[in-house]
Amino acid sequence: ADDCDIRRMFHEHTSGTTGTPLSLWISREALREWYALFEARWRRWYGISRHNRWAILGGQLVVPFGQVRPPFWVWNIAMRQLYLSSYHLSPGFIPAYVEALRQHRVRYLWGYASSLYTLAAVALEQGLEIPGMHVVISNAEPLFPYQREAIARAFRCPVRDTYGMAEMVAGASECEHGRMHLWPEAGVVEVMADDADEPVPPGQEGRLICTGLIHADMPLIRYELGDRGALAPVGEPCACGRTLPILAGVEGRLDDVVLTPDGRRVGRLGPVFRGNMPLREAQIMQESLTRVRVRFVPAPGSPPDLGEQIVHRLRERIGEEMEIIAEEVDHIPRGPNGKFRVVISCISSEEVGVAGRRTFG
């Protein structure tokens, strides 16, 4: 908006709808409203609050990738938050993660579905006793039934899924009956056909188009998220008694993970391209257990060493053992829905087995 002073605003980045970096300018008032909804409909619904001790498995690089001794986390005293590295979830390191949860008396855990699942699955395989949680909250990635089951079994608590994005144009919370309730205050959610800008009937999947209602300083109007989903019929009741609209299903954010030679599964690598990277778009493709290719489209005026910068950022997250090839291209092909995945894995099941044997050997 013309009347905004960006010196008094927060600068945020997102990978955007198709992996293209997007800069967001957010006012303090907008953030307050967003996190008020967050507190009311993510934490309060699940019997917790911001005053509880909690842990997060997110995308921040909190310790160097090459670090092989704990701690693989930092303790944020002000927020009572244990920020766990998502880039060190190797079977040999999982016992240290479990002990950190115990020592910091964490009451609930929150993070990417793939990271939560890796922690839970390896702990179960190793027979580790994880401190019981009040709830585990999944965000930023699709939560599959097999992941939910393993996480619930490992942490001995309910697992709740959520939906949101940095653009703050939509939000949703899963209730105790497994229905995803939208936040009408956050934005208007429409579902359009894949091949035309026409609405589809309730229950039918299509492109999610959102108009934000909180973010008045940099409004996004009929913004295409790049996700696909469906809305339940208006007025359809939920056993929880809440009358909020229901998001019947969400597709998208199906980025694959990168498997390192020592058995780590590293997901949500989009942050590699955020910040001040002068890019149009970029994509990571794992071609083998020891080779990763990054295809990128530079923005006008980008420096000649842009490829080297990308390699450096990626190496911070996947280590020194893998060959990383930076390939400058004119464009990146889209999938059938007009969207490309930020990360694609092409490795075979045999290579997955090799990584597993190296890990446990």
Short mmCIF file of C-alpha atoms in Angstrom, two decimals:
data_model
loop_
_atom_site.label_atom_id
_atom_site.label_comp_id
_atom_site.label_asym_id
_atom_site.label_seq_id
_atom_site.Cartn_x
_atom_site.Cartn_y
_atom_site.Cartn_z
CA ALA A 1 0.00 0.00 0.00
CA ASP A 2 1.20 3.53 -0.80
CA ASP A 3 0.90 4.78 2.77
CA CYS A 4 3.18 2.13 4.31
CA ASP A 5 6.60 2.81 5.75
CA ILE A 6 8.60 -0.36 5.06
CA ARG A 7 11.19 0.72 7.60
CA ARG A 8 8.62 -0.14 10.26
CA MET A 9 7.57 -3.44 8.69
CA PHE A 10 8.88 -7.00 8.79
CA HIS A 11 10.45 -8.48 5.66
CA GLU A 12 9.52 -12.11 5.00
CA HIS A 13 10.33 -14.49 2.16
CA THR A 14 8.51 -17.43 0.66
CA SER A 15 9.18 -19.79 -2.22
CA GLY A 16 5.89 -18.61 -3.74
CA THR A 17 3.45 -20.66 -5.76
CA THR A 18 5.91 -22.39 -8.07
CA GLY A 19 9.24 -22.16 -6.29
CA THR A 20 9.70 -18.52 -7.31
CA PRO A 21 10.94 -16.42 -4.37
CA LEU A 22 8.43 -13.82 -3.18
CA SER A 23 9.19 -10.92 -0.85
CA LEU A 24 6.52 -10.00 1.69
CA TRP A 25 6.28 -6.83 3.77
CA ILE A 26 4.20 -7.35 6.89
CA SER A 27 3.08 -4.87 9.53
CA ARG A 28 3.22 -5.53 13.24
CA GLU A 29 -0.61 -5.35 13.38
CA ALA A 30 -0.99 -8.05 10.71
CA LEU A 31 1.42 -10.34 12.52
CA ARG A 32 -0.45 -9.84 15.78
CA GLU A 33 -3.76 -10.78 14.19
CA TRP A 34 -2.27 -13.83 12.47
CA TYR A 35 -0.62 -15.13 15.64
CA ALA A 36 -3.76 -14.45 17.67
CA LEU A 37 -5.60 -16.85 15.35
CA PHE A 38 -2.63 -19.18 15.58
CA GLU A 39 -2.83 -19.17 19.38
CA ALA A 40 -6.61 -19.58 19.47
CA ARG A 41 -7.01 -22.29 16.83
CA TRP A 42 -3.77 -24.21 16.84
CA ARG A 43 -2.65 -24.21 20.43
CA ARG A 44 -5.82 -23.57 22.42
CA TRP A 45 -7.79 -26.22 20.53
CA TYR A 46 -5.17 -28.75 21.60
CA GLY A 47 -5.04 -27.77 25.26
CA ILE A 48 -1.71 -25.93 25.16
CA SER A 49 -0.52 -22.32 24.98
CA ARG A 50 2.53 -20.21 24.16
CA HIS A 51 3.50 -20.41 27.83
CA ASN A 52 4.25 -24.14 27.61
CA ARG A 53 7.66 -25.57 26.83
CA TRP A 54 7.72 -26.82 23.26
CA ALA A 55 10.00 -28.11 20.53
CA ILE A 56 10.02 -27.48 16.80
CA LEU A 57 11.52 -29.31 13.83
CA GLY A 58 11.66 -26.52 11.25
CA GLY A 59 13.71 -25.30 8.32
CA GLN A 60 16.24 -23.09 10.11
CA LEU A 61 19.89 -24.12 9.98
CA VAL A 62 20.53 -23.98 13.71
CA VAL A 63 23.86 -25.85 13.71
CA PRO A 64 26.35 -26.61 10.88
CA PHE A 65 25.49 -29.67 8.81
CA GLY A 66 28.93 -31.14 9.40
CA GLN A 67 28.47 -31.19 13.18
CA VAL A 68 28.56 -34.81 14.39
CA ARG A 69 28.17 -34.32 18.13
CA PRO A 70 25.19 -32.90 20.03
CA PRO A 71 23.71 -30.45 20.58
CA PHE A 72 21.79 -30.45 17.29
CA TRP A 73 19.46 -27.78 18.67
CA VAL A 74 19.28 -24.41 20.38
CA TRP A 75 17.18 -23.44 23.39
CA ASN A 76 15.22 -20.19 22.92
CA ILE A 77 14.68 -19.03 26.49
CA ALA A 78 12.23 -16.21 25.65
CA MET A 79 9.85 -18.48 23.72
CA ARG A 80 10.42 -21.62 25.86
CA GLN A 81 11.31 -23.22 22.55
CA LEU A 82 13.70 -26.05 21.74
CA TYR A 83 14.59 -25.56 18.07
CA LEU A 84 15.73 -28.95 16.74
CA SER A 85 17.72 -29.29 13.53
CA SER A 86 15.84 -31.01 10.70
CA TYR A 87 19.19 -31.69 9.00
CA HIS A 88 20.69 -34.10 11.54
CA LEU A 89 17.98 -36.75 11.80
CA SER A 90 20.39 -39.64 11.29
CA PRO A 91 19.66 -42.87 13.21
CA GLY A 92 22.89 -42.43 15.14
CA PHE A 93 21.80 -38.99 16.37
CA ILE A 94 18.18 -39.75 17.31
CA PRO A 95 18.98 -40.84 20.92
CA ALA A 96 20.44 -37.38 21.52
CA TYR A 97 17.22 -35.77 20.24
CA VAL A 98 15.14 -37.91 22.59
CA GLU A 99 17.34 -36.98 25.55
CA ALA A 100 17.05 -33.28 24.67
CA LEU A 101 13.25 -33.51 24.72
CA ARG A 102 13.47 -35.11 28.15
CA GLN A 103 15.96 -32.66 29.64
CA HIS A 104 14.05 -29.59 28.44
CA ARG A 105 10.73 -31.02 29.69
CA VAL A 106 9.01 -30.39 26.36
CA ARG A 107 5.22 -30.61 26.51
CA TYR A 108 4.40 -30.56 22.81
CA LEU A 109 6.20 -30.90 19.51
CA TRP A 110 5.55 -29.07 16.29
CA GLY A 111 7.15 -29.37 12.86
CA TYR A 112 7.35 -30.71 9.34
CA ALA A 113 5.55 -34.02 8.86
CA SER A 114 8.56 -35.71 7.25
CA SER A 115 10.89 -34.68 10.10
CA LEU A 116 8.42 -35.66 12.81
CA TYR A 117 7.96 -39.03 11.13
CA THR A 118 11.69 -39.67 10.82
CA LEU A 119 12.22 -38.92 14.50
CA ALA A 120 9.30 -41.13 15.52
CA ALA A 121 10.05 -44.03 13.17
CA VAL A 122 13.74 -44.30 14.08
CA ALA A 123 12.99 -44.00 17.79
CA LEU A 124 10.49 -46.86 17.50
CA GLU A 125 12.98 -48.98 15.52
CA GLN A 126 15.64 -48.43 18.18
CA GLY A 127 13.25 -49.06 21.06
CA LEU A 128 13.82 -45.61 22.54
CA GLU A 129 11.35 -44.34 25.11
CA ILE A 130 10.35 -40.85 24.04
CA PRO A 131 8.85 -38.59 26.72
CA GLY A 132 5.08 -38.56 26.23
CA MET A 133 3.72 -35.36 24.70
CA HIS A 134 0.39 -33.63 25.14
CA VAL A 135 0.07 -33.25 21.37
CA VAL A 136 2.19 -33.28 18.20
CA ILE A 137 1.29 -30.64 15.60
CA SER A 138 2.18 -31.11 11.93
CA ASN A 139 2.52 -28.23 9.49
CA ALA A 140 3.96 -27.18 6.10
CA GLU A 141 3.74 -30.65 4.49
CA PRO A 142 1.07 -33.26 3.76
CA LEU A 143 0.60 -35.61 6.72
CA PHE A 144 0.07 -39.16 5.49
CA PRO A 145 -1.78 -41.82 7.53
CA TYR A 146 1.32 -43.98 8.02
CA GLN A 147 3.19 -40.94 9.36
CA ARG A 148 0.38 -40.02 11.73
CA GLU A 149 0.23 -43.56 13.10
CA ALA A 150 3.97 -43.77 13.77
CA ILE A 151 4.14 -40.31 15.36
CA ALA A 152 1.15 -41.02 17.63
CA ARG A 153 2.64 -44.35 18.69
CA ALA A 154 6.08 -42.92 19.43
CA PHE A 155 4.92 -39.86 21.38
CA ARG A 156 1.81 -41.50 22.89
CA CYS A 157 -0.46 -38.57 22.10
CA PRO A 158 -2.83 -37.19 19.43
CA VAL A 159 -1.38 -35.83 16.18
CA ARG A 160 -3.10 -32.76 14.71
CA ASP A 161 -2.54 -31.42 11.22
CA THR A 162 -2.63 -27.74 10.25
CA TYR A 163 -2.59 -25.60 7.11
CA GLY A 164 -1.07 -22.18 6.59
CA MET A 165 1.50 -20.20 4.64
CA ALA A 166 3.83 -17.22 4.93
CA GLU A 167 1.51 -15.17 2.71
CA MET A 168 -1.16 -15.38 5.47
CA VAL A 169 -4.06 -15.65 2.99
CA ALA A 170 -5.56 -18.81 4.50
CA GLY A 171 -5.29 -20.92 7.61
CA ALA A 172 -6.90 -24.09 8.92
CA SER A 173 -6.83 -26.31 12.01
CA GLU A 174 -7.69 -29.96 12.45
CA CYS A 175 -10.25 -30.61 15.17
CA GLU A 176 -10.42 -33.67 17.42
CA HIS A 177 -12.67 -35.39 14.86
CA GLY A 178 -10.14 -35.08 12.06
CA ARG A 179 -11.81 -32.27 10.09
CA MET A 180 -9.76 -29.33 8.84
CA HIS A 181 -11.60 -26.09 9.73
CA LEU A 182 -10.77 -22.92 7.81
CA TRP A 183 -10.16 -19.52 9.43
CA PRO A 184 -12.59 -17.12 7.69
CA GLU A 185 -10.88 -14.11 9.29
CA ALA A 186 -7.63 -14.94 7.49
CA GLY A 187 -8.99 -14.96 3.97
CA VAL A 188 -11.53 -16.05 1.39
CA VAL A 189 -10.74 -19.44 -0.15
CA GLU A 190 -12.05 -20.35 -3.61
CA VAL A 191 -11.54 -23.57 -5.55
CA MET A 192 -11.12 -23.19 -9.31
CA ALA A 193 -10.95 -25.78 -12.07
CA ASP A 194 -7.48 -26.88 -13.12
CA ASP A 195 -7.90 -25.74 -16.71
CA ALA A 196 -10.16 -22.69 -16.34
CA ASP A 197 -10.86 -19.81 -13.94
CA GLU A 198 -14.24 -21.25 -13.05
CA PRO A 199 -15.36 -22.41 -9.60
CA VAL A 200 -15.90 -26.11 -8.99
CA PRO A 201 -18.72 -27.50 -6.82
CA PRO A 202 -18.11 -28.40 -3.15
CA GLY A 203 -16.31 -31.69 -2.75
CA GLN A 204 -14.51 -31.42 -6.10
CA GLU A 205 -10.79 -30.73 -6.08
CA GLY A 206 -9.22 -27.83 -7.92
CA ARG A 207 -6.76 -24.96 -7.56
CA LEU A 208 -6.89 -23.04 -4.28
CA ILE A 209 -7.32 -19.30 -4.92
CA CYS A 210 -7.16 -17.07 -1.85
CA THR A 211 -7.80 -13.43 -0.99
CA GLY A 212 -6.20 -12.35 2.27
CA LEU A 213 -8.18 -10.30 4.80
CA ILE A 214 -5.54 -9.74 7.48
CA HIS A 215 -2.67 -8.42 5.43
CA ALA A 216 -3.98 -4.98 4.42
CA ASP A 217 -0.55 -3.44 3.83
CA MET A 218 0.44 -5.82 1.03
CA PRO A 219 -2.86 -7.37 0.03
CA LEU A 220 -2.86 -10.51 -2.10
CA ILE A 221 -6.10 -10.70 -4.05
CA ARG A 222 -7.19 -13.95 -5.68
CA TYR A 223 -3.72 -15.32 -5.12
CA GLU A 224 -2.96 -18.77 -6.51
CA LEU A 225 -1.19 -20.79 -3.83
CA GLY A 226 -0.07 -23.63 -6.08
CA ASP A 227 -1.93 -26.13 -3.89
CA ARG A 228 -4.99 -28.14 -4.85
CA GLY A 229 -7.86 -28.91 -2.54
CA ALA A 230 -11.60 -29.11 -2.03
CA LEU A 231 -14.20 -27.41 0.15
CA ALA A 232 -16.95 -29.23 2.00
CA PRO A 233 -20.56 -28.15 1.30
CA VAL A 234 -21.57 -25.00 3.18
CA GLY A 235 -23.30 -25.84 6.44
CA GLU A 236 -22.00 -29.41 6.59
CA PRO A 237 -21.93 -30.23 10.32
CA CYS A 238 -18.90 -31.45 12.22
CA ALA A 239 -19.10 -33.67 15.28
CA CYS A 240 -16.87 -31.23 17.18
CA GLY A 241 -19.71 -28.67 17.11
CA ARG A 242 -17.67 -25.92 15.44
CA THR A 243 -19.38 -24.09 12.59
CA LEU A 244 -16.25 -22.92 10.78
CA PRO A 245 -16.01 -23.86 7.08
CA ILE A 246 -14.34 -27.19 6.34
CA LEU A 247 -11.41 -27.75 4.00
CA ALA A 248 -12.25 -31.22 2.76
CA GLY A 249 -8.81 -32.02 1.38
CA VAL A 250 -5.49 -30.48 0.39
CA GLU A 251 -3.00 -31.64 -2.20
CA GLY A 252 0.33 -30.07 -2.98
CA ARG A 253 3.56 -29.42 -1.12
CA LEU A 254 4.58 -32.92 -2.12
CA ASP A 255 8.29 -32.13 -2.34
CA ASP A 256 10.47 -35.21 -2.11
CA VAL A 257 13.33 -35.42 0.37
CA VAL A 258 17.05 -35.67 -0.35
CA LEU A 259 18.62 -38.89 0.99
CA THR A 260 22.24 -38.45 2.04
CA PRO A 261 24.77 -41.32 1.82
CA ASP A 262 24.77 -41.69 5.62
CA GLY A 263 21.00 -42.21 5.69
CA ARG A 264 19.67 -38.75 6.59
CA ARG A 265 16.41 -37.68 4.95
CA VAL A 266 16.51 -33.92 4.43
CA GLY A 267 13.24 -32.25 3.46
CA ARG A 268 11.87 -28.73 2.98
CA LEU A 269 14.92 -27.39 1.15
CA GLY A 270 13.02 -24.39 -0.21
CA PRO A 271 14.81 -22.04 2.24
CA VAL A 272 17.99 -22.56 0.17
CA PHE A 273 16.47 -20.20 -2.42
CA ARG A 274 14.98 -17.61 -0.07
CA GLY A 275 16.41 -14.38 1.22
CA ASN A 276 18.44 -12.28 -1.18
CA MET A 277 18.97 -14.91 -3.86
CA PRO A 278 18.42 -13.20 -7.28
CA LEU A 279 16.43 -16.06 -8.81
CA ARG A 280 13.42 -16.47 -11.03
CA GLU A 281 12.98 -20.06 -9.92
CA ALA A 282 14.99 -23.15 -9.00
CA GLN A 283 14.61 -26.89 -8.54
CA ILE A 284 16.67 -29.57 -6.78
CA MET A 285 16.88 -33.02 -8.38
CA GLN A 286 18.60 -35.94 -6.65
CA GLU A 287 19.95 -38.06 -9.51
CA SER A 288 21.73 -40.66 -7.36
CA LEU A 289 22.75 -41.32 -3.80
CA THR A 290 25.88 -39.23 -4.34
CA ARG A 291 24.77 -36.60 -6.87
CA VAL A 292 22.33 -33.70 -6.73
CA ARG A 293 21.58 -31.32 -9.59
CA VAL A 294 20.20 -27.82 -9.02
CA ARG A 295 18.54 -26.21 -12.01
CA PHE A 296 18.06 -22.48 -11.65
CA VAL A 297 16.82 -19.53 -13.69
CA PRO A 298 18.71 -16.36 -12.69
CA ALA A 299 17.00 -13.01 -12.35
CA PRO A 300 18.27 -10.00 -14.34
CA GLY A 301 21.43 -8.58 -12.84
CA SER A 302 22.33 -11.73 -10.92
CA PRO A 303 26.04 -12.18 -10.09
CA PRO A 304 28.21 -14.56 -12.11
CA ASP A 305 28.82 -16.75 -9.03
CA LEU A 306 25.10 -17.35 -8.35
CA GLY A 307 25.51 -21.07 -8.98
CA GLU A 308 28.33 -21.23 -6.45
CA GLN A 309 26.18 -19.46 -3.86
CA ILE A 310 23.38 -21.98 -4.35
CA VAL A 311 25.82 -24.89 -4.03
CA HIS A 312 27.21 -23.40 -0.79
CA ARG A 313 23.76 -22.99 0.76
CA LEU A 314 22.71 -26.49 -0.24
CA ARG A 315 25.94 -28.01 1.01
CA GLU A 316 25.29 -26.46 4.43
CA ARG A 317 22.20 -28.67 4.58
CA ILE A 318 23.26 -31.93 2.91
CA GLY A 319 26.99 -32.06 3.67
CA GLU A 320 30.24 -32.59 1.77
CA GLU A 321 29.85 -36.19 0.59
CA MET A 322 27.50 -35.47 -2.29
CA GLU A 323 28.37 -33.97 -5.66
CA ILE A 324 26.25 -30.86 -6.29
CA ILE A 325 25.89 -29.62 -9.86
CA ALA A 326 24.48 -26.14 -10.44
CA GLU A 327 22.91 -25.88 -13.90
CA GLU A 328 21.66 -22.56 -15.26
CA VAL A 329 18.60 -23.00 -17.50
CA ASP A 330 16.12 -20.77 -19.33
CA HIS A 331 13.05 -22.33 -17.71
CA ILE A 332 11.95 -25.25 -15.56
CA PRO A 333 9.21 -27.51 -16.97
CA ARG A 334 5.92 -27.57 -15.10
CA GLY A 335 3.76 -30.53 -14.18
CA PRO A 336 0.19 -31.10 -15.40
CA ASN A 337 -1.19 -28.59 -12.87
CA GLY A 338 1.21 -25.83 -13.90
CA LYS A 339 3.39 -26.31 -10.83
CA PHE A 340 6.79 -27.92 -10.39
CA ARG A 341 8.13 -29.54 -7.27
CA VAL A 342 11.03 -27.77 -5.59
CA VAL A 343 12.69 -31.13 -4.82
CA ILE A 344 12.52 -34.27 -6.95
CA SER A 345 14.15 -37.59 -6.03
CA CYS A 346 15.13 -40.02 -8.80
CA ILE A 347 17.07 -42.52 -6.69
CA SER A 348 16.20 -46.20 -6.77
CA SER A 349 15.06 -48.46 -3.96
CA GLU A 350 18.44 -50.23 -4.16
CA GLU A 351 20.23 -46.96 -3.39
CA VAL A 352 17.86 -46.36 -0.46
CA GLY A 353 18.89 -49.77 0.85
CA VAL A 354 22.58 -48.91 0.49
CA ALA A 355 22.09 -45.75 2.55
CA GLY A 356 20.29 -47.75 5.22
CA ARG A 357 23.09 -50.32 5.44
CA ARG A 358 25.70 -47.57 5.75
CA THR A 359 23.70 -45.97 8.53
CA PHE A 360 23.28 -49.08 10.64
CA GLY A 361 26.67 -50.54 9.75
#
